[in-house]
Short mmCIF file of C-alpha atoms and ligand atoms in Angstrom, two decimals:
data_model
loop_
_atom_site.label_atom_id
_atom_site.label_comp_id
_atom_site.label_asym_id
_atom_site.label_seq_id
_atom_site.Cartn_x
_atom_site.Cartn_y
_atom_site.Cartn_z
CA UNK F 1 -71.57 108.62 141.23
CA UNK F 2 -73.56 105.96 143.22
CA UNK F 3 -74.37 107.59 146.45
CA UNK F 4 -76.13 104.63 147.93
CA UNK F 5 -73.07 102.53 147.55
CA UNK F 6 -70.75 104.82 149.34
CA UNK F 7 -73.29 105.47 152.15
CA UNK F 8 -73.34 101.70 152.68
CA UNK F 9 -69.60 101.68 153.16
CA UNK F 10 -69.88 104.60 155.47
CA UNK F 11 -72.51 102.72 157.51
CA UNK F 12 -70.01 99.90 157.88
CA UNK F 13 -67.20 102.40 158.86
CA UNK F 14 -69.24 104.29 161.37
CA UNK F 15 -70.38 101.29 163.41
CA UNK F 16 -67.23 101.16 165.67
CA UNK F 17 -63.81 102.86 165.87
CA UNK F 18 -62.03 99.79 164.60
CA UNK F 19 -62.76 97.00 161.99
CA UNK F 20 -60.87 93.80 163.00
CA UNK F 21 -58.66 92.39 160.27
CA UNK F 22 -59.08 88.60 160.80
CA UNK F 23 -57.04 85.66 159.62
CA UNK F 24 -58.70 82.43 160.47
CA UNK F 25 -57.16 78.95 159.54
CA UNK F 26 -59.58 76.72 161.52
CA UNK F 27 -63.30 76.59 160.90
CA UNK F 28 -63.94 75.71 164.46
CA UNK F 29 -62.70 79.13 165.46
CA UNK F 30 -64.99 81.26 163.37
CA UNK F 31 -68.19 81.13 165.37
CA UNK F 32 -66.75 81.50 168.96
CA UNK F 33 -64.49 84.23 167.74
CA UNK F 34 -67.40 86.22 165.95
CA UNK F 35 -69.27 85.74 169.27
CA UNK F 36 -66.44 87.10 171.37
CA UNK F 37 -66.11 90.18 169.10
CA UNK F 38 -69.74 90.94 169.05
CA UNK F 39 -70.05 90.46 172.88
CA UNK F 40 -67.18 93.24 173.14
CA UNK F 41 -69.17 95.59 170.83
CA UNK F 42 -67.63 94.99 167.41
CA UNK F 43 -70.04 93.73 164.84
CA UNK F 44 -68.42 94.50 161.65
CA UNK F 45 -65.91 91.82 160.95
CA UNK F 46 -63.33 91.52 158.07
CA UNK F 47 -62.59 87.87 157.51
CA UNK F 48 -59.48 88.03 155.18
CA UNK F 49 -59.45 85.49 152.16
CA UNK F 50 -55.99 84.63 153.30
CA UNK F 51 -56.43 81.01 154.09
CA UNK F 52 -58.13 77.97 152.38
CA UNK F 53 -60.58 77.89 155.25
CA UNK F 54 -61.69 81.51 154.95
CA UNK F 55 -64.97 80.97 152.97
CA UNK F 56 -65.93 78.04 155.13
CA UNK F 57 -65.36 80.33 158.26
CA UNK F 58 -67.48 83.10 156.53
CA UNK F 59 -70.33 80.60 155.84
CA UNK F 60 -70.35 79.45 159.55
CA UNK F 61 -70.44 82.94 160.96
CA UNK F 62 -73.12 83.91 158.39
CA UNK F 63 -75.16 80.96 159.58
CA UNK F 64 -74.66 81.08 163.26
CA UNK F 65 -73.98 84.71 164.33
CA UNK F 66 -76.78 86.87 163.09
CA UNK F 67 -75.49 89.86 165.08
CA UNK F 68 -72.31 90.07 163.10
CA UNK F 69 -72.01 91.98 160.00
CA UNK F 70 -69.72 89.81 157.90
CA UNK F 71 -67.25 91.38 155.52
CA UNK F 72 -64.62 89.89 153.47
CA UNK F 73 -61.04 91.12 153.32
CA UNK F 74 -58.12 90.76 150.96
CA UNK F 75 -60.62 90.72 148.09
CA UNK F 76 -58.32 91.20 145.07
CA UNK F 77 -60.52 90.53 142.05
CA UNK F 78 -64.03 89.77 140.68
CA UNK F 79 -63.69 86.11 141.55
CA UNK F 80 -63.04 86.79 145.24
CA UNK F 81 -65.93 89.24 145.42
CA UNK F 82 -68.21 86.68 144.01
CA UNK F 83 -66.87 83.90 146.36
CA UNK F 84 -67.24 86.10 149.27
CA UNK F 85 -70.83 87.33 148.47
CA UNK F 86 -71.72 83.68 148.01
CA UNK F 87 -70.22 82.81 151.50
CA UNK F 88 -72.46 85.62 153.10
CA UNK F 89 -70.23 88.67 152.99
CA UNK F 90 -72.12 91.82 153.27
CA UNK F 91 -69.21 94.01 152.53
CA UNK F 92 -65.77 93.76 150.93
CA UNK F 93 -62.38 95.16 151.82
CA UNK F 94 -59.54 95.22 149.17
CA UNK F 95 -55.83 96.02 149.51
CA UNK F 96 -56.00 98.05 146.30
CA UNK F 97 -58.53 98.80 143.55
CA UNK F 98 -59.32 97.54 139.91
CA UNK F 99 -62.06 98.79 137.81
CA UNK F 100 -63.07 95.00 137.28
CA UNK F 101 -63.26 94.56 141.09
CA UNK F 102 -65.38 97.78 141.46
CA UNK F 103 -67.79 96.64 138.81
CA UNK F 104 -68.17 93.05 140.30
CA UNK F 105 -69.00 94.55 143.66
CA UNK F 106 -71.43 97.04 142.16
CA UNK F 107 -73.13 94.09 140.14
CA UNK F 108 -73.29 91.89 143.48
CA UNK F 109 -74.62 94.81 145.68
CA UNK F 110 -71.53 94.36 147.77
CA UNK F 111 -70.33 97.75 149.30
CA UNK F 112 -66.54 98.05 148.70
CA UNK F 113 -63.92 99.47 150.96
CA UNK F 114 -60.97 99.81 148.39
CA UNK F 115 -57.56 100.26 149.38
CA UNK F 116 -55.45 103.30 148.34
CA UNK F 117 -51.95 104.43 149.00
CA UNK F 118 -51.51 107.54 146.56
CA UNK F 119 -53.49 110.36 145.35
CA UNK F 120 -53.78 108.62 141.87
CA UNK F 121 -55.41 105.55 143.63
CA UNK F 122 -57.98 107.95 145.11
CA UNK F 123 -58.71 109.72 141.89
CA UNK F 124 -59.18 106.43 140.08
CA UNK F 125 -61.63 105.23 142.75
CA UNK F 126 -63.39 108.60 142.70
CA UNK F 127 -63.92 108.19 139.05
CA UNK F 128 -65.79 105.07 139.70
CA UNK F 129 -67.96 106.74 142.40
CA UNK F 130 -66.23 105.83 145.46
CA UNK F 131 -65.60 108.24 148.31
CA UNK F 132 -64.53 106.10 151.31
CA UNK F 133 -61.24 104.29 151.27
CA UNK F 134 -58.97 101.91 153.22
CA UNK F 135 -55.56 103.67 153.55
CA UNK F 136 -53.28 100.68 153.11
CA UNK F 137 -50.51 100.10 154.27
CA UNK F 138 -51.25 103.12 156.52
CA UNK F 139 -48.20 103.45 158.69
CA UNK F 140 -45.72 102.38 156.06
CA UNK F 141 -47.26 104.72 153.37
CA UNK F 142 -47.10 107.99 155.45
CA UNK F 143 -49.65 107.48 158.29
CA UNK F 144 -51.31 110.66 160.00
CA UNK F 145 -49.16 112.97 157.92
CA UNK F 146 -50.29 111.57 154.79
CA UNK F 147 -53.96 111.63 155.79
CA UNK F 148 -53.53 115.42 156.67
CA UNK F 149 -51.92 116.13 153.36
CA UNK F 150 -54.96 114.37 151.51
CA UNK F 151 -57.29 116.49 153.58
CA UNK F 152 -56.46 119.37 151.08
CA UNK F 153 -57.13 118.12 147.57
CA UNK F 154 -59.56 115.37 148.75
CA UNK F 155 -61.43 117.10 151.59
CA UNK F 156 -64.59 114.99 150.96
CA UNK F 157 -62.81 111.67 151.15
CA UNK F 158 -63.07 109.51 154.11
CA UNK F 159 -60.52 106.87 155.18
CA UNK F 160 -59.94 103.76 157.35
CA UNK F 161 -56.32 103.59 157.87
CA UNK F 162 -55.12 99.98 158.24
CA UNK F 163 -51.59 98.42 158.40
CA UNK F 164 -49.40 98.99 161.43
CA UNK F 165 -52.28 100.56 163.44
CA UNK F 166 -52.33 99.66 167.18
CA UNK F 167 -54.23 100.45 170.35
CA UNK F 168 -51.54 103.03 171.03
CA UNK F 169 -51.48 104.81 167.85
CA UNK F 170 -55.23 104.64 166.79
CA UNK F 171 -56.27 107.62 168.92
CA UNK F 172 -54.20 110.06 166.88
CA UNK F 173 -55.47 108.67 163.66
CA UNK F 174 -59.10 108.53 164.83
CA UNK F 175 -58.75 112.20 165.85
CA UNK F 176 -58.20 113.29 162.18
CA UNK F 177 -61.34 114.81 160.48
CA UNK F 178 -61.14 112.58 157.44
CA UNK F 179 -60.76 109.34 159.51
CA UNK F 180 -64.01 107.44 160.19
CA UNK F 181 -62.46 104.25 161.71
CA UNK F 182 -59.30 102.23 161.70
CA UNK F 183 -58.51 98.63 160.73
CA UNK F 184 -56.25 96.35 162.68
CA UNK F 185 -55.41 92.77 163.32
CA UNK F 186 -54.51 93.44 166.96
CA UNK F 187 -57.89 92.42 168.21
CA UNK F 188 -57.43 88.88 167.14
CA UNK F 189 -53.95 87.82 168.28
CA UNK F 190 -52.87 84.42 166.95
CA UNK F 191 -51.96 82.98 170.36
CA UNK F 192 -55.53 83.87 171.71
CA UNK F 193 -57.08 82.13 168.79
CA UNK F 194 -54.62 79.14 169.25
CA UNK F 195 -55.61 79.06 172.98
CA UNK F 196 -59.40 79.75 172.18
CA UNK F 197 -59.10 82.58 174.68
CA UNK F 198 -62.47 84.26 173.75
CA UNK F 199 -62.74 86.49 176.84
CA UNK F 200 -59.42 88.01 175.94
CA UNK F 201 -60.77 88.80 172.54
CA UNK F 202 -63.81 90.28 174.03
CA UNK F 203 -61.67 92.37 176.30
CA UNK F 204 -59.63 93.65 173.21
CA UNK F 205 -63.00 94.40 171.48
CA UNK F 206 -64.16 96.38 174.43
CA UNK F 207 -60.95 98.39 174.57
CA UNK F 208 -61.24 99.08 170.89
CA UNK F 209 -64.86 100.23 171.20
CA UNK F 210 -63.85 102.62 173.92
CA UNK F 211 -61.31 104.40 171.63
CA UNK F 212 -64.09 106.70 170.52
CA UNK F 213 -67.52 106.74 172.28
CA UNK F 214 -70.33 106.95 169.75
CA UNK F 215 -70.25 107.05 166.09
CA UNK F 216 -69.12 110.09 164.06
CA UNK F 217 -71.61 111.59 161.35
CA UNK F 218 -69.19 111.70 158.61
CA UNK F 219 -70.57 111.93 155.13
CA UNK F 220 -68.78 112.42 151.81
C1 LIG J 301 -54.55 94.37 156.33
O1 LIG J 301 -54.52 93.43 155.67
O2 LIG J 301 -55.49 95.18 156.48
C2 LIG J 301 -53.42 94.43 157.17
O3 LIG J 301 -52.53 93.44 157.15
C3 LIG J 301 -53.67 94.52 158.67
O4 LIG J 301 -52.45 95.14 159.19
P1 LIG J 301 -52.06 94.79 160.64
O5 LIG J 301 -51.77 93.48 160.86
O6 LIG J 301 -50.66 95.86 160.76
O7 LIG J 301 -53.09 95.44 161.54
#
């Protein structure tokens, strides 16, 4: 197992209670959005590879917002991982896991938070030395009850539940001993982006940071 690789992912997960899942379709939004989130206390930013502009947005943030720690989301294969790293990503989040994606991230030195939804997914990732996971789609796949159940056979595993998480249901998830942080798109509402309402996004980030004061020491 590559402990350094897992610890890097835990460093990303422990920085704040929420990793924002960000979908950007306009490059002009990238830098003010990143600054608004950082101003609210959220530094770990997951920019999803879901739009043709995503890599350009990442390059802009990497160049102009040094306080942000740029991550790439929706990384589905080795090619995505290489493109994200070239655009300045310092960590990668994937909806699922393949060995070729894991190897590419290892070669690139890109910490990977791989998506899991079943016990077999966790075991496959563990075989490749990973011990921290994005539980996706969290609410649809069992939510807190599933995380509690996994605490038995996978007591050492740590999770970032994502998918259906909100400001309202996040506290119950964050209270679980195997949850380090949650992920969610609610910090970056499409209408706030369209209106360039950066103060609203800073307020949403501040609310998210207040979900749990301080970082939890949580090693696997
Ligand atoms: C993801 O890609 O992680 C999810 O689509 C985010 O889910 P949410 O929009 O329900 O937060």
